[in-house]
């Protein structure tokens, strides 16, 4: 269950980022997750929901932006989106390709709601 440890570190980042806003509540968390990061979005949602209970991120919606696997051919330099794990350039059929996107796992945005009402 490595989604649980990912959810745990996301929560730590959120806590650090929102430290200056005391009493704030996280409403939306937007993540970028690469297709090849090995993270299952549904499992991560479930894990995040479970560990955020009772904390400032409880009930926050998790928006997951899936990043497709992108490759660049070292032969013809063409960048393309690979939809299968066989890394072959669709332009020249070359196999000398480099993965340039698809392993991301990052927080893009944390939306918070100020806990101090009326200010
Ligand atoms: Zn090529």
PDB file of C-alpha atoms and ligand atoms in Angstrom:
ATOM      1  CA  UNK A   1       0.000   0.000   0.000  1.00  0.00           C
ATOM      2  CA  UNK A   2       2.414   2.688  -1.009  1.00  0.00           C
ATOM      3  CA  UNK A   3      -0.478   5.048  -1.648  1.00  0.00           C
ATOM      4  CA  UNK A   4      -0.749   5.399   2.127  1.00  0.00           C
ATOM      5  CA  UNK A   5       2.801   6.645   2.470  1.00  0.00           C
ATOM      6  CA  UNK A   6       2.236   9.019  -0.432  1.00  0.00           C
ATOM      7  CA  UNK A   7      -0.935  10.320   1.177  1.00  0.00           C
ATOM      8  CA  UNK A   8       1.010  10.739   4.407  1.00  0.00           C
ATOM      9  CA  UNK A   9       3.696  12.847   2.772  1.00  0.00           C
ATOM     10  CA  UNK A  10       1.076  14.903   0.942  1.00  0.00           C
ATOM     11  CA  UNK A  11      -0.491  15.664   4.278  1.00  0.00           C
ATOM     12  CA  UNK A  12       2.868  16.707   5.697  1.00  0.00           C
ATOM     13  CA  UNK A  13       3.412  19.099   2.792  1.00  0.00           C
ATOM     14  CA  UNK A  14      -0.071  20.536   3.248  1.00  0.00           C
ATOM     15  CA  UNK A  15       0.539  21.097   6.934  1.00  0.00           C
ATOM     16  CA  UNK A  16       3.805  22.857   6.220  1.00  0.00           C
ATOM     17  CA  UNK A  17       2.371  25.008   3.437  1.00  0.00           C
ATOM     18  CA  UNK A  18      -0.641  26.109   5.432  1.00  0.00           C
ATOM     19  CA  UNK A  19       1.254  26.787   8.647  1.00  0.00           C
ATOM     20  CA  UNK A  20       0.880  30.593   8.332  1.00  0.00           C
ATOM     21  CA  UNK A  21      -2.897  30.256   8.077  1.00  0.00           C
ATOM     22  CA  UNK A  22      -4.040  29.053  11.437  1.00  0.00           C
ATOM     23  CA  UNK A  23      -7.469  27.501  11.559  1.00  0.00           C
ATOM     24  CA  UNK A  24      -7.546  27.164   7.796  1.00  0.00           C
ATOM     25  CA  UNK A  25      -9.229  24.240   6.165  1.00  0.00           C
ATOM     26  CA  UNK A  26      -8.121  22.637   2.946  1.00  0.00           C
ATOM     27  CA  UNK A  27     -10.957  22.538   0.451  1.00  0.00           C
ATOM     28  CA  UNK A  28      -9.284  21.281  -2.701  1.00  0.00           C
ATOM     29  CA  UNK A  29      -6.021  19.610  -3.428  1.00  0.00           C
ATOM     30  CA  UNK A  30      -4.870  19.362  -7.032  1.00  0.00           C
ATOM     31  CA  UNK A  31      -2.233  16.806  -7.903  1.00  0.00           C
ATOM     32  CA  UNK A  32      -0.310  15.952 -11.011  1.00  0.00           C
ATOM     33  CA  UNK A  33       0.282  12.267 -11.297  1.00  0.00           C
ATOM     34  CA  UNK A  34       2.187  10.715 -14.156  1.00  0.00           C
ATOM     35  CA  UNK A  35       0.849   7.633 -15.821  1.00  0.00           C
ATOM     36  CA  UNK A  36       4.046   5.803 -14.995  1.00  0.00           C
ATOM     37  CA  UNK A  37       4.350   6.967 -11.395  1.00  0.00           C
ATOM     38  CA  UNK A  38       2.769   3.714 -10.292  1.00  0.00           C
ATOM     39  CA  UNK A  39       0.116   5.516  -8.269  1.00  0.00           C
ATOM     40  CA  UNK A  40      -3.476   4.406  -8.604  1.00  0.00           C
ATOM     41  CA  UNK A  41      -5.612   7.546  -8.355  1.00  0.00           C
ATOM     42  CA  UNK A  42      -8.506   5.705  -6.721  1.00  0.00           C
ATOM     43  CA  UNK A  43      -6.280   4.079  -4.124  1.00  0.00           C
ATOM     44  CA  UNK A  44      -4.657   7.420  -3.379  1.00  0.00           C
ATOM     45  CA  UNK A  45      -8.066   9.079  -2.945  1.00  0.00           C
ATOM     46  CA  UNK A  46      -9.080   6.366  -0.551  1.00  0.00           C
ATOM     47  CA  UNK A  47      -5.830   6.586   1.414  1.00  0.00           C
ATOM     48  CA  UNK A  48      -5.963  10.356   1.590  1.00  0.00           C
ATOM     49  CA  UNK A  49      -9.526  10.337   2.816  1.00  0.00           C
ATOM     50  CA  UNK A  50      -8.637   7.817   5.501  1.00  0.00           C
ATOM     51  CA  UNK A  51      -5.610   9.610   6.916  1.00  0.00           C
ATOM     52  CA  UNK A  52      -6.943  13.158   6.625  1.00  0.00           C
ATOM     53  CA  UNK A  53      -9.908  12.419   8.847  1.00  0.00           C
ATOM     54  CA  UNK A  54      -9.963  14.699  11.852  1.00  0.00           C
ATOM     55  CA  UNK A  55      -7.317  16.988  10.417  1.00  0.00           C
ATOM     56  CA  UNK A  56      -7.348  20.230   8.488  1.00  0.00           C
ATOM     57  CA  UNK A  57      -7.655  18.430   5.177  1.00  0.00           C
ATOM     58  CA  UNK A  58     -10.675  16.391   6.169  1.00  0.00           C
ATOM     59  CA  UNK A  59     -13.288  16.426   3.449  1.00  0.00           C
ATOM     60  CA  UNK A  60     -10.991  18.130   0.945  1.00  0.00           C
ATOM     61  CA  UNK A  61     -11.632  17.145  -2.626  1.00  0.00           C
ATOM     62  CA  UNK A  62      -8.747  15.589  -4.394  1.00  0.00           C
ATOM     63  CA  UNK A  63      -8.396  16.581  -8.022  1.00  0.00           C
ATOM     64  CA  UNK A  64      -6.037  14.378  -9.908  1.00  0.00           C
ATOM     65  CA  UNK A  65      -4.515  15.545 -13.114  1.00  0.00           C
ATOM     66  CA  UNK A  66      -3.121  12.531 -14.896  1.00  0.00           C
ATOM     67  CA  UNK A  67      -0.022  13.252 -16.922  1.00  0.00           C
ATOM     68  CA  UNK A  68       0.389  11.106 -20.019  1.00  0.00           C
ATOM     69  CA  UNK A  69       3.591   9.334 -20.795  1.00  0.00           C
ATOM     70  CA  UNK A  70       5.650  11.486 -23.160  1.00  0.00           C
ATOM     71  CA  UNK A  71       8.695  10.366 -25.039  1.00  0.00           C
ATOM     72  CA  UNK A  72      11.281  12.101 -27.143  1.00  0.00           C
ATOM     73  CA  UNK A  73      13.105  10.257 -29.872  1.00  0.00           C
ATOM     74  CA  UNK A  74      16.880  10.607 -29.812  1.00  0.00           C
ATOM     75  CA  UNK A  75      16.979   9.852 -33.479  1.00  0.00           C
ATOM     76  CA  UNK A  76      14.444  12.214 -35.078  1.00  0.00           C
ATOM     77  CA  UNK A  77      13.930  14.397 -31.940  1.00  0.00           C
ATOM     78  CA  UNK A  78      10.168  14.131 -32.222  1.00  0.00           C
ATOM     79  CA  UNK A  79       8.163  14.326 -28.998  1.00  0.00           C
ATOM     80  CA  UNK A  80       5.139  12.103 -28.825  1.00  0.00           C
ATOM     81  CA  UNK A  81       2.676  10.679 -26.380  1.00  0.00           C
ATOM     82  CA  UNK A  82       3.128   6.996 -25.791  1.00  0.00           C
ATOM     83  CA  UNK A  83       0.016   5.096 -24.899  1.00  0.00           C
ATOM     84  CA  UNK A  84       1.722   1.824 -24.227  1.00  0.00           C
ATOM     85  CA  UNK A  85       4.776   0.811 -22.249  1.00  0.00           C
ATOM     86  CA  UNK A  86       6.736  -0.123 -25.366  1.00  0.00           C
ATOM     87  CA  UNK A  87       8.901   2.861 -25.981  1.00  0.00           C
ATOM     88  CA  UNK A  88       9.046   3.127 -29.728  1.00  0.00           C
ATOM     89  CA  UNK A  89       9.039   6.365 -31.686  1.00  0.00           C
ATOM     90  CA  UNK A  90       5.817   6.506 -33.727  1.00  0.00           C
ATOM     91  CA  UNK A  91       7.539   8.747 -36.258  1.00  0.00           C
ATOM     92  CA  UNK A  92      10.616   6.730 -37.236  1.00  0.00           C
ATOM     93  CA  UNK A  93       9.991   3.502 -35.278  1.00  0.00           C
ATOM     94  CA  UNK A  94      13.258   4.088 -33.469  1.00  0.00           C
ATOM     95  CA  UNK A  95      13.767   2.544 -30.066  1.00  0.00           C
ATOM     96  CA  UNK A  96      16.289   5.100 -28.847  1.00  0.00           C
ATOM     97  CA  UNK A  97      13.745   7.187 -26.979  1.00  0.00           C
ATOM     98  CA  UNK A  98      13.790   9.052 -23.734  1.00  0.00           C
ATOM     99  CA  UNK A  99      10.944   9.435 -21.326  1.00  0.00           C
ATOM    100  CA  UNK A 100      10.345  13.134 -20.672  1.00  0.00           C
ATOM    101  CA  UNK A 101       7.066  13.051 -18.749  1.00  0.00           C
ATOM    102  CA  UNK A 102       4.918  10.513 -17.017  1.00  0.00           C
ATOM    103  CA  UNK A 103       6.584   9.963 -13.666  1.00  0.00           C
ATOM    104  CA  UNK A 104       5.329  13.109 -11.959  1.00  0.00           C
ATOM    105  CA  UNK A 105       3.919  13.086  -8.504  1.00  0.00           C
ATOM    106  CA  UNK A 106       3.450  16.604  -7.278  1.00  0.00           C
ATOM    107  CA  UNK A 107       1.040  19.006  -5.694  1.00  0.00           C
ATOM    108  CA  UNK A 108      -0.109  21.625  -8.149  1.00  0.00           C
ATOM    109  CA  UNK A 109      -2.440  23.584  -5.968  1.00  0.00           C
ATOM    110  CA  UNK A 110      -3.718  23.712  -2.414  1.00  0.00           C
ATOM    111  CA  UNK A 111      -6.910  25.644  -1.944  1.00  0.00           C
ATOM    112  CA  UNK A 112      -7.715  26.678   1.565  1.00  0.00           C
ATOM    113  CA  UNK A 113     -10.566  28.326   3.303  1.00  0.00           C
ATOM    114  CA  UNK A 114      -9.725  30.820   5.998  1.00  0.00           C
ATOM    115  CA  UNK A 115     -10.804  29.625   9.396  1.00  0.00           C
ATOM    116  CA  UNK A 116     -11.241  33.143  10.763  1.00  0.00           C
ATOM    117  CA  UNK A 117     -14.711  33.960   9.683  1.00  0.00           C
ATOM    118  CA  UNK A 118     -15.728  37.519   9.087  1.00  0.00           C
ATOM    119  CA  UNK A 119     -12.223  38.816   8.471  1.00  0.00           C
TER     120      UNK A 119
HETATM  121 ZN1  LIG B   1      11.999   8.983 -34.095  1.00  0.00          ZN
END
